Structure formats: structure tokens, C-alpha cells
PDB file of C-alpha atoms in Angstrom:
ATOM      1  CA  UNK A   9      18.248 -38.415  -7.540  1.00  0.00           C
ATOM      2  CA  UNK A  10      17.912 -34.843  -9.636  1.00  0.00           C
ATOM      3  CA  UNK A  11      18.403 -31.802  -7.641  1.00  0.00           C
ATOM      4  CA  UNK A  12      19.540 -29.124  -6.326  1.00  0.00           C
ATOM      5  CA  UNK A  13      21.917 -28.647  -3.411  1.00  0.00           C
ATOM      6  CA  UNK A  14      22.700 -25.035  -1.853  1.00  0.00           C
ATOM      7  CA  UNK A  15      25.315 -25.669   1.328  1.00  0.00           C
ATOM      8  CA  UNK A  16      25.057 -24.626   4.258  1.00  0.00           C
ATOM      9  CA  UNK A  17      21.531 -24.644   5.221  1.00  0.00           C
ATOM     10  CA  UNK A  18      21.675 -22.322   7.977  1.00  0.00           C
ATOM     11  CA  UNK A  19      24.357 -19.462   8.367  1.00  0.00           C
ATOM     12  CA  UNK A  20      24.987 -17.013  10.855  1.00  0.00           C
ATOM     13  CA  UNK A  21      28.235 -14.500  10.697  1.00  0.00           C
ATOM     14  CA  UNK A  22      29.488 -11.101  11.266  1.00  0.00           C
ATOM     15  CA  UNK A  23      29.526  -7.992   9.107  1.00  0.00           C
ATOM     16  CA  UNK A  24      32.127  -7.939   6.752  1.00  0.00           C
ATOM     17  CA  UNK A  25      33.258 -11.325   6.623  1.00  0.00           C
ATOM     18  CA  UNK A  26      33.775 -12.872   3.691  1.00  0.00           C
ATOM     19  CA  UNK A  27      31.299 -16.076   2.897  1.00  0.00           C
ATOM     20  CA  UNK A  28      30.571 -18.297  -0.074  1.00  0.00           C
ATOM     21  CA  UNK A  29      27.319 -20.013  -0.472  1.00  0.00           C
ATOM     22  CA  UNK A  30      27.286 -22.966  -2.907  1.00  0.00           C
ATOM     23  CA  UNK A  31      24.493 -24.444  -5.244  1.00  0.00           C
ATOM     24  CA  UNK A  32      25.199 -27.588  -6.972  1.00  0.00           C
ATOM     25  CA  UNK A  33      23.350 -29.560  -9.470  1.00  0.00           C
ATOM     26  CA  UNK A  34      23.539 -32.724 -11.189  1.00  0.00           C
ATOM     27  CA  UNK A  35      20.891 -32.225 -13.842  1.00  0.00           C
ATOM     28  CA  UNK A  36      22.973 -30.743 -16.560  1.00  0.00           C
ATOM     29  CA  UNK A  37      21.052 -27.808 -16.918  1.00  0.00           C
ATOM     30  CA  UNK A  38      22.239 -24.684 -18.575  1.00  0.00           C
ATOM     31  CA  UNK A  39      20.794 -22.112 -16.855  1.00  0.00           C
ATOM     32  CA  UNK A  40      21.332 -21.436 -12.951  1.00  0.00           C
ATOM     33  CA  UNK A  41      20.042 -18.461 -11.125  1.00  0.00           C
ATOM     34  CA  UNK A  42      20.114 -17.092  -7.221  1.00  0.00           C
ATOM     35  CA  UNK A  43      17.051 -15.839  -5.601  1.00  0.00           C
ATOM     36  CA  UNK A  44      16.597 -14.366  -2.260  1.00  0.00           C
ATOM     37  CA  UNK A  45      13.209 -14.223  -0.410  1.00  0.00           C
ATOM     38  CA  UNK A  46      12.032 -11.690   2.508  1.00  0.00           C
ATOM     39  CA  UNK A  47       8.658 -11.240   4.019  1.00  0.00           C
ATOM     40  CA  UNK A  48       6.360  -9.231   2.136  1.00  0.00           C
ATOM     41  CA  UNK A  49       8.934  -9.326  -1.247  1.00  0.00           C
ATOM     42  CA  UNK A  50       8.527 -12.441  -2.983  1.00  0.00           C
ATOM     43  CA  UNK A  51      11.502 -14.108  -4.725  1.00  0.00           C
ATOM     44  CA  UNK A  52      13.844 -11.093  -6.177  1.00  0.00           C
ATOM     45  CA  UNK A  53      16.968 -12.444  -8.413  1.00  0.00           C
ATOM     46  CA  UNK A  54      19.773 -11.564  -7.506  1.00  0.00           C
ATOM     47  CA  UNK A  55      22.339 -12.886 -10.691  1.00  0.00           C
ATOM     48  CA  UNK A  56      21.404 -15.665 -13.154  1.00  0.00           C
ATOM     49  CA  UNK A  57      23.710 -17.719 -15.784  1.00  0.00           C
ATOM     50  CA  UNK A  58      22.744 -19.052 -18.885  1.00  0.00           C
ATOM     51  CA  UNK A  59      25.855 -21.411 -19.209  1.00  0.00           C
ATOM     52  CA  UNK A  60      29.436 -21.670 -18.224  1.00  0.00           C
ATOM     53  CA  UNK A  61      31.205 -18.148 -17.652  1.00  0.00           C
ATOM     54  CA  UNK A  62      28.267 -16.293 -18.745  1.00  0.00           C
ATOM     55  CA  UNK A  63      26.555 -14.651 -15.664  1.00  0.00           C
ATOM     56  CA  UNK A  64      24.484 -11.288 -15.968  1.00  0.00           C
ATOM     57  CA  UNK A  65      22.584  -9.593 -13.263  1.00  0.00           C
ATOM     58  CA  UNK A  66      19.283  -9.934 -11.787  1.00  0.00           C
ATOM     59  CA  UNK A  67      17.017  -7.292  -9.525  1.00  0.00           C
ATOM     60  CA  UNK A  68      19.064  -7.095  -6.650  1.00  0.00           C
ATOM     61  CA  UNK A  69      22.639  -7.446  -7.474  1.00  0.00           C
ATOM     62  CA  UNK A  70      24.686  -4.992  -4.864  1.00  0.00           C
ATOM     63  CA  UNK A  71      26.541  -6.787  -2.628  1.00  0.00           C
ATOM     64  CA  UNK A  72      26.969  -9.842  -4.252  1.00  0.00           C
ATOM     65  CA  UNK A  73      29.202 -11.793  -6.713  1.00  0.00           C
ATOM     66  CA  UNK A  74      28.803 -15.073  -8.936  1.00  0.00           C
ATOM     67  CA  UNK A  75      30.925 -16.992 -10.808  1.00  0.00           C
ATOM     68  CA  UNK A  76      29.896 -19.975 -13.233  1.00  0.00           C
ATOM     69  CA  UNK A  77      33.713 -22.228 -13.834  1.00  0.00           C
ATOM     70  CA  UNK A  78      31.609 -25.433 -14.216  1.00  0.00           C
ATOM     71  CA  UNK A  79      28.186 -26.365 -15.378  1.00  0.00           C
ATOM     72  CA  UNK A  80      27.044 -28.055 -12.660  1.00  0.00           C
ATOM     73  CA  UNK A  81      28.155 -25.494  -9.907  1.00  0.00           C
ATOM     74  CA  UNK A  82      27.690 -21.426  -9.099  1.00  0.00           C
ATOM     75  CA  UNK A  83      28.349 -20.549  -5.698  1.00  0.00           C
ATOM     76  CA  UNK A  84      27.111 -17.051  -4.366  1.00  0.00           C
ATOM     77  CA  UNK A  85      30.149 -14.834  -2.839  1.00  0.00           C
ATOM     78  CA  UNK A  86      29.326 -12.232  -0.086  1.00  0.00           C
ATOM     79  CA  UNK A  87      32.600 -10.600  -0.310  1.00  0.00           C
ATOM     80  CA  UNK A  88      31.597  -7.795   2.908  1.00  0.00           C
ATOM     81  CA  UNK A  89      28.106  -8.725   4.405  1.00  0.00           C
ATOM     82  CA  UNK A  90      26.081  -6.618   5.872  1.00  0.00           C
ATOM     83  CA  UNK A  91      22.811  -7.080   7.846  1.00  0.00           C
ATOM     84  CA  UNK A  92      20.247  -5.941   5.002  1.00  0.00           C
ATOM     85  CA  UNK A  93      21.426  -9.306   3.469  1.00  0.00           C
ATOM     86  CA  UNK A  94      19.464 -11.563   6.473  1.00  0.00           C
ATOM     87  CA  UNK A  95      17.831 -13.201   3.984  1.00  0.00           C
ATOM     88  CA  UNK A  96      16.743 -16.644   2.472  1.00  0.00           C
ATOM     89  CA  UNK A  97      18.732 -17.643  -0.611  1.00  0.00           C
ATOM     90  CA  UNK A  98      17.463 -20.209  -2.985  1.00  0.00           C
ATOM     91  CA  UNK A  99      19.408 -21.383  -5.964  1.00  0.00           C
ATOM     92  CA  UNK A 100      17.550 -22.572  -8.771  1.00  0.00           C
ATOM     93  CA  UNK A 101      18.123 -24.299 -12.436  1.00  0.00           C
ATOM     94  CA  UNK A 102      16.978 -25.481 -15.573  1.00  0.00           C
ATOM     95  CA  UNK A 103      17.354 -27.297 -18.535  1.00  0.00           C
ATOM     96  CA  UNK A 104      16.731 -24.676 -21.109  1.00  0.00           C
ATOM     97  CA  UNK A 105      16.799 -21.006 -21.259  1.00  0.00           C
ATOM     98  CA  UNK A 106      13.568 -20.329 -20.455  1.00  0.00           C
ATOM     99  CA  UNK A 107      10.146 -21.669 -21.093  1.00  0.00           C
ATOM    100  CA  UNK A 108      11.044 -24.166 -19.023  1.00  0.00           C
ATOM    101  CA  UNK A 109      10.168 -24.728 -14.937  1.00  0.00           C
ATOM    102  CA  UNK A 110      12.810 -23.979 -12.439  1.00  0.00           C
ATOM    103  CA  UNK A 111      13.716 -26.383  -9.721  1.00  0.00           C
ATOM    104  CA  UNK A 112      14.862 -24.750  -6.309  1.00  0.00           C
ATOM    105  CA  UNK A 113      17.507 -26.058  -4.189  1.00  0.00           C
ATOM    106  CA  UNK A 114      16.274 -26.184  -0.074  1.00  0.00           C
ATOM    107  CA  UNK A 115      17.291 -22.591   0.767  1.00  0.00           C
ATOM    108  CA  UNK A 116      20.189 -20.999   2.838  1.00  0.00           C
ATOM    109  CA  UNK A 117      19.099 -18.805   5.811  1.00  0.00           C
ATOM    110  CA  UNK A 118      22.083 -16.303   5.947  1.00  0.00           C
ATOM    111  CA  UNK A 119      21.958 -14.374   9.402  1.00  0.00           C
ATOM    112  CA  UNK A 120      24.026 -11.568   9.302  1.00  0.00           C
ATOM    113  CA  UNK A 121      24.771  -9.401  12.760  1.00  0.00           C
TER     114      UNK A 121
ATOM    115  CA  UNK B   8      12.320  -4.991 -16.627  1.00  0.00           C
ATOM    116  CA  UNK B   9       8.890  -6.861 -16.625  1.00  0.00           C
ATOM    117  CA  UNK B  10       6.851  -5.290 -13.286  1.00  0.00           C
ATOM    118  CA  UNK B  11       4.641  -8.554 -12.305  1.00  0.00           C
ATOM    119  CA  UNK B  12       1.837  -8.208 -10.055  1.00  0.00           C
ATOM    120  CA  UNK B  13      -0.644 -10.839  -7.432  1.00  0.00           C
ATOM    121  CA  UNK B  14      -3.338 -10.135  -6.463  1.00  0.00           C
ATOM    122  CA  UNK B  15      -4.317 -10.796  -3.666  1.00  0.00           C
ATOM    123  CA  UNK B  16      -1.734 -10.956  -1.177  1.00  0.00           C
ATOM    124  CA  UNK B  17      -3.738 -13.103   0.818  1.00  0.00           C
ATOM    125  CA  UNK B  18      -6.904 -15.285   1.078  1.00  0.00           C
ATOM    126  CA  UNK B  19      -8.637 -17.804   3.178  1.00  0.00           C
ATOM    127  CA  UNK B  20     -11.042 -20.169   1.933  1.00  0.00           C
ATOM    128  CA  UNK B  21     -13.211 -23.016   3.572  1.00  0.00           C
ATOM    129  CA  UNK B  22     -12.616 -26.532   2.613  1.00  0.00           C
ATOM    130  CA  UNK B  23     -14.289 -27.519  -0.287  1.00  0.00           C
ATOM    131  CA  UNK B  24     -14.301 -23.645  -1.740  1.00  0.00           C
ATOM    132  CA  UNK B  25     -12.404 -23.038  -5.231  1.00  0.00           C
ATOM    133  CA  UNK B  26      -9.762 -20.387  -4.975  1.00  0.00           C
ATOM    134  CA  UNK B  27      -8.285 -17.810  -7.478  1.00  0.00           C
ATOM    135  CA  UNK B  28      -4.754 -16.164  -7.844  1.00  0.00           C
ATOM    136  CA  UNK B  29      -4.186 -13.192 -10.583  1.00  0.00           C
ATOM    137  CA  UNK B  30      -1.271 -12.330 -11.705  1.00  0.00           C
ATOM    138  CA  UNK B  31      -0.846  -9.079 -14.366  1.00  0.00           C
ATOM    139  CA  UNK B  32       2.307  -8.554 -16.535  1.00  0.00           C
ATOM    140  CA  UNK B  33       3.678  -5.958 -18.276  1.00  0.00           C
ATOM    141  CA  UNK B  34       5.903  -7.298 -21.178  1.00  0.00           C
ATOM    142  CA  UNK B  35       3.436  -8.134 -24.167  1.00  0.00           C
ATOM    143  CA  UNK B  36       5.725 -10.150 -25.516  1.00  0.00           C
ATOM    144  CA  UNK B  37       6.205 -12.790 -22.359  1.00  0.00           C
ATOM    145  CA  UNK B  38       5.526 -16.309 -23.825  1.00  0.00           C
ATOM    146  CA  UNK B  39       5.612 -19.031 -20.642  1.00  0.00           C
ATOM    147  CA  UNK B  40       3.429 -18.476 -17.543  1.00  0.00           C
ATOM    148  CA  UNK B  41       4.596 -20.307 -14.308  1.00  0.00           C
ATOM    149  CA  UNK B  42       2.555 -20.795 -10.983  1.00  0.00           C
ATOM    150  CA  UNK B  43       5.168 -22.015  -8.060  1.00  0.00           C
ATOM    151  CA  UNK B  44       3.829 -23.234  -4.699  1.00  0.00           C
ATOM    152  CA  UNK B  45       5.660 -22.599  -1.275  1.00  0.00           C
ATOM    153  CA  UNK B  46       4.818 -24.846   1.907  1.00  0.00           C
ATOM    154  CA  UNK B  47       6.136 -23.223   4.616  1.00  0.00           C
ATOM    155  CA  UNK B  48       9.843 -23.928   5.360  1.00  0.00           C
ATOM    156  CA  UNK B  49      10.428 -25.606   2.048  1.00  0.00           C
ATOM    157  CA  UNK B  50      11.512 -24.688  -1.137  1.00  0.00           C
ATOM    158  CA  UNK B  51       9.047 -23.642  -3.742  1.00  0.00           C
ATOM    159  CA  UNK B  52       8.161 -25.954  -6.922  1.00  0.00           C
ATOM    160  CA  UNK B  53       6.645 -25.737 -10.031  1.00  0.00           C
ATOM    161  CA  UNK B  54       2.364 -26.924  -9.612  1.00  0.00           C
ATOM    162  CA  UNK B  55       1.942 -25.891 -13.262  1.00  0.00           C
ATOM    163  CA  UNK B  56       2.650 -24.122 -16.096  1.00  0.00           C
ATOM    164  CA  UNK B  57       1.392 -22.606 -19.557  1.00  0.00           C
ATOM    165  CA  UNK B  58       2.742 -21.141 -22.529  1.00  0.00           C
ATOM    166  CA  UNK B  59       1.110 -17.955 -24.818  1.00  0.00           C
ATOM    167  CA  UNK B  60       0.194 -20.667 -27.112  1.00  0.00           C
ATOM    168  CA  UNK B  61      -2.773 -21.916 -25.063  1.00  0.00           C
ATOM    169  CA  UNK B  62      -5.423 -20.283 -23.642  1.00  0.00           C
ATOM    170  CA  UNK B  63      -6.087 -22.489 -20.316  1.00  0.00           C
ATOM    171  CA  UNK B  64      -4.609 -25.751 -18.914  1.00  0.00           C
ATOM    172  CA  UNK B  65      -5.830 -27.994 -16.402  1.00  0.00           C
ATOM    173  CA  UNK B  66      -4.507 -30.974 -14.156  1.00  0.00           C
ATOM    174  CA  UNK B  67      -7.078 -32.619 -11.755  1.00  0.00           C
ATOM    175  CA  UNK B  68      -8.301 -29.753  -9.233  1.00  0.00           C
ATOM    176  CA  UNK B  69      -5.401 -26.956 -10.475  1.00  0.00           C
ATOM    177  CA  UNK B  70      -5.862 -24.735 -13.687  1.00  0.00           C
ATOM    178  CA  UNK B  71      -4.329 -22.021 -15.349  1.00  0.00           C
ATOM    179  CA  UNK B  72      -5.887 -19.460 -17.874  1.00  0.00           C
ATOM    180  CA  UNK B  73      -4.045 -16.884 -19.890  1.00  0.00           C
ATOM    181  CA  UNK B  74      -5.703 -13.746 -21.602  1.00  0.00           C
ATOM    182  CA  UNK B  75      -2.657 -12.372 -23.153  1.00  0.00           C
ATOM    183  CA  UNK B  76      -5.085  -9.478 -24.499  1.00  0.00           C
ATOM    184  CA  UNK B  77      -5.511  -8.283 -21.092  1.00  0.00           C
ATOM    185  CA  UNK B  78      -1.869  -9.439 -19.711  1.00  0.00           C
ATOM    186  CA  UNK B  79      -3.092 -11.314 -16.996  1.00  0.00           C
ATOM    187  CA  UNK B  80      -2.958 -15.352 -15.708  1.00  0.00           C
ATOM    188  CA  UNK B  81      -4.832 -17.061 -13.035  1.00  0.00           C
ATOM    189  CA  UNK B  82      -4.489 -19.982 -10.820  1.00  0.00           C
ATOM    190  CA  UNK B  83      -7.777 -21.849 -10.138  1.00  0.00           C
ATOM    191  CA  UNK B  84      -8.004 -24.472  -7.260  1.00  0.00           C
ATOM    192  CA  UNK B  85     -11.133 -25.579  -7.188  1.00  0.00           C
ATOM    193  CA  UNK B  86     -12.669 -28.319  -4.248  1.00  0.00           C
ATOM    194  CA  UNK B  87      -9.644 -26.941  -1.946  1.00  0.00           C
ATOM    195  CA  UNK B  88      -7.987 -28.547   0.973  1.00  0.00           C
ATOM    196  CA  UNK B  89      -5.921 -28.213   4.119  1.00  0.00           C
ATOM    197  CA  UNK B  90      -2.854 -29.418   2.205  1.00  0.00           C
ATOM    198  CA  UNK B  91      -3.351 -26.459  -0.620  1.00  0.00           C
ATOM    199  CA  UNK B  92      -2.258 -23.935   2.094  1.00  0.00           C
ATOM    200  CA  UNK B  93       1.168 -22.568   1.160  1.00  0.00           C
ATOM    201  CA  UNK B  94       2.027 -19.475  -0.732  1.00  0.00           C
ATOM    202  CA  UNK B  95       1.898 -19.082  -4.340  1.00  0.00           C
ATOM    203  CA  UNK B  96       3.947 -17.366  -6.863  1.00  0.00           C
ATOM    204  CA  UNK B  97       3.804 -16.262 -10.451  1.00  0.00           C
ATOM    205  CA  UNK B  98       6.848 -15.251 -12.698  1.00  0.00           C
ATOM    206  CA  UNK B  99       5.507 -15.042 -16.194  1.00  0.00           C
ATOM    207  CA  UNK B 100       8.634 -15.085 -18.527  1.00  0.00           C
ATOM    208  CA  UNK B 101       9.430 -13.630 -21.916  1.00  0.00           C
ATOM    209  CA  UNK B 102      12.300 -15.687 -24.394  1.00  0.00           C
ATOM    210  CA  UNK B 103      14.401 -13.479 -26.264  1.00  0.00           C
ATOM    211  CA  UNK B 104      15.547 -10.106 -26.185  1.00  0.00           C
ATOM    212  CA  UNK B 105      17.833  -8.063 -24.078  1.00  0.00           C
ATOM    213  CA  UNK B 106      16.195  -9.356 -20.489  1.00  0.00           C
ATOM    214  CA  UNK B 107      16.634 -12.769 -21.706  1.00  0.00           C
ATOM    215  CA  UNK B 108      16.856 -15.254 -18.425  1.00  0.00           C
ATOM    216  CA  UNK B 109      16.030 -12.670 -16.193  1.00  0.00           C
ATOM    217  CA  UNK B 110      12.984 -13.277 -13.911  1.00  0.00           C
ATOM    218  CA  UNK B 111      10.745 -11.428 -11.865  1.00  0.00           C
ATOM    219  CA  UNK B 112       8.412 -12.924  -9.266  1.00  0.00           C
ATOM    220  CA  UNK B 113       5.224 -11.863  -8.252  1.00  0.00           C
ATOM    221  CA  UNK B 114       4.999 -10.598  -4.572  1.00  0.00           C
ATOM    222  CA  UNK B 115       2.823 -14.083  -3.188  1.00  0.00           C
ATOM    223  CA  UNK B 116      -0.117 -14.811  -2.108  1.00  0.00           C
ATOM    224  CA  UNK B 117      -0.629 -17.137   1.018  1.00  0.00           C
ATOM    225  CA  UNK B 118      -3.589 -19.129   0.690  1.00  0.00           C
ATOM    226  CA  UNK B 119      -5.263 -20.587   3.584  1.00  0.00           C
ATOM    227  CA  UNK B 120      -7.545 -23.182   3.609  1.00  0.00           C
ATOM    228  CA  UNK B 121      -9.631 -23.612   6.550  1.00  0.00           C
ATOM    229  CA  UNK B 122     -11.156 -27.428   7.906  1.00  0.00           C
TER     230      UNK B 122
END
């Protein structure tokens, strides 16, 4: 089946400690991109990648890292969290670079305390 | 960047009624016009889509119209039901140039649909 996978679902951790959220898909689509959604904000993006070890920033990038080793993976790094990042993430991809639809993974809620 | 707006931010409807979503642009030259759909707790996904090519696109009760003139796209559900309730998104999209890949949303709008 084609989609999207973004482990873990739900997350709950401390300030400042280090945590990895990964996004996986086995579409072979180019482009990959992180969202994440809070009440009242829509979807903001937080980094996107057009292909392997090219990543460039989105809206909301402070705070966060990427990286993009393999096509089918980019994992989101939260190398000191803080609460203002209690969020939900989404990853997203597609086949092209744009004019083409995005399809979401199921979302990580990321508690942070 | 491209500052999207939707309006409005939110709207109930009886059962039956048609509903409309706008969404206003600011890049000129954005080409492809998404509409995303949110149930609650779930992920959104693409309900459909047009490109600056076309002026308006249809599929069953769900349309989309474009006046690139005015930069502005529209959802139209008409004969809505309980199952259209969810909250909708736009993130029009321009290819090319120096913001090339990079998206913004529109805020939402969370439709209702009354029984």
C-alpha cells in the first residue's frame, strides 16, 4: 500500500531532550516536506526537500533540523525542545516538485513539558 | 513568501445547503491551486485540485473556480452532508523561482454541516 509513515504517533518528553521524529515513504517521490499544525494556524512548513541531500527551509524553521540521506526517508530532529513546539507534525510527499497533490503521513503529537 | 488567505474561518450550513470556501493569494505567478480536507483526528488529503490553466473544475458535488485576475479560488460543495464536516485548507502553489517547493497554507476553515 502507498503511504506515508511518521513514527511515533504520540510523544511526550522533557525540555531539552534530544528527539527524532521519522517520516517514511515508499512512493518514490522526490519531494518531502514537514508541517506542523496548531489551533487557529493552519499547516505552517517547517523544512521541505526536493530530493536527496537537498533540504531548504520552510516558515517556521527555529528549532528544528532535517536531513534527507535516502529518498524514501527524512526524519525531523529536535535537537533541545522546548514547550512552544507542543505541536502536531505531519510529514508529507510527492511525486514531482510541485503541481502535484501532497499526501500526509497520520501525524505525530509531540508533547513537550 | 506567498501570504494566502480563507475566508471564512468558519461556517455552518444545513443539510442539503451548498457551501463556499475563498481563498486569496498573493503571488501572480502561482500556477496549481489545491483544496485539502481535514476530518478531525486524521490527516488531511487532497479533495481536489486545479491548475492556472483552467478556469473551474468539478467532480460530482465538489468544484473549484480560479479567477487568477482577481487572485482568488473557491471551493463549492453544493447538496452538503454530515460527512462534509471537517476543516478545509488551501495552499495555492507557484513552480519556479527562488520559493520553489515552499508552501504556505491557508489558516482553515471548519465547515459544519448540520442534520
Amino acid at each position: 500500500e502507498a503511504q506515508v509513515t511518521q513514527n511515533p504517533r504520540y510523544l511526550i518528553t522533557v525540555t531539552g531532550k534530544k528527539l527524532t521524529v521519522t517520516c517514511s515513504q515508499n512512493m518514490n517521490h522526490e519531494y518531502m516536506s514537514w508541517y506542523r499544525q496548531d489551533p487557529g494556524l493552519g499547516l505552517r512548513q517547517i523544512y521541505y526537500s526536493m530530493n536527496v541531500e537537498v533540504t531548504d527551509k520552510g516558515d517556521v524553521p527555529e528549532g528544528y533540523k532535517v536531513s534527507r540521506k535516502e529518498k524514501r526517508n527524512f526524519p525531523l530532529i529536535l535537537e533541545s525542545p522546548s514547550p512552544n513546539q507542543t505541536s502536531l507534525y505531519f510529514c508529507a510527499s510527492r511525486p514531482g516538485s510541485y503541481n502535484s497533490p501532497l499526501h500526509f503521513g497520520n501525524g505525530t503529537r509531540l508533547t513537550v513539558t | 513568501g506567498e501570504n494566502v488567505e480563507q475566508h471564512p474561518s468558519t461556517l455552518s450550513v444545513q443539510e442539503g445547503d451548498s457551501a463556499v470556501i475563498k481563498c486569496t493569494y498573493s503571488d501572480s505567478a502561482s500556477n496549481y491551486f489545491p483544496w485539502y480536507k481535514q476530518e478531525l483526528g486524521k490527516r488531511p488529503q487532497l479533495i481536489i485540485d486545479i491548475r492556472s490553466n483552467v478556469g473551474e473544475k468539478k467532480d460530482q458535488r465538489i468544484a473549484v473556480t480560479l479567477n487568477k485576475t482577481a487572485k482568488h479560488f473557491s471551493l463549492h460543495i453544493t447538496e452538503t452532508q454530515p460527512e462534509d464536516s471537517a476543516v478545509y485548507f488551501c495552499a495555492p502553489e507557484t513552480g519556479g523561482g527562488t520559493s520553489y517547493g515552499k508552501l504556505t497554507f491557508g489558516q482553515g476553515t471548519i465547515l459544519t454541516v448540520h442534520p
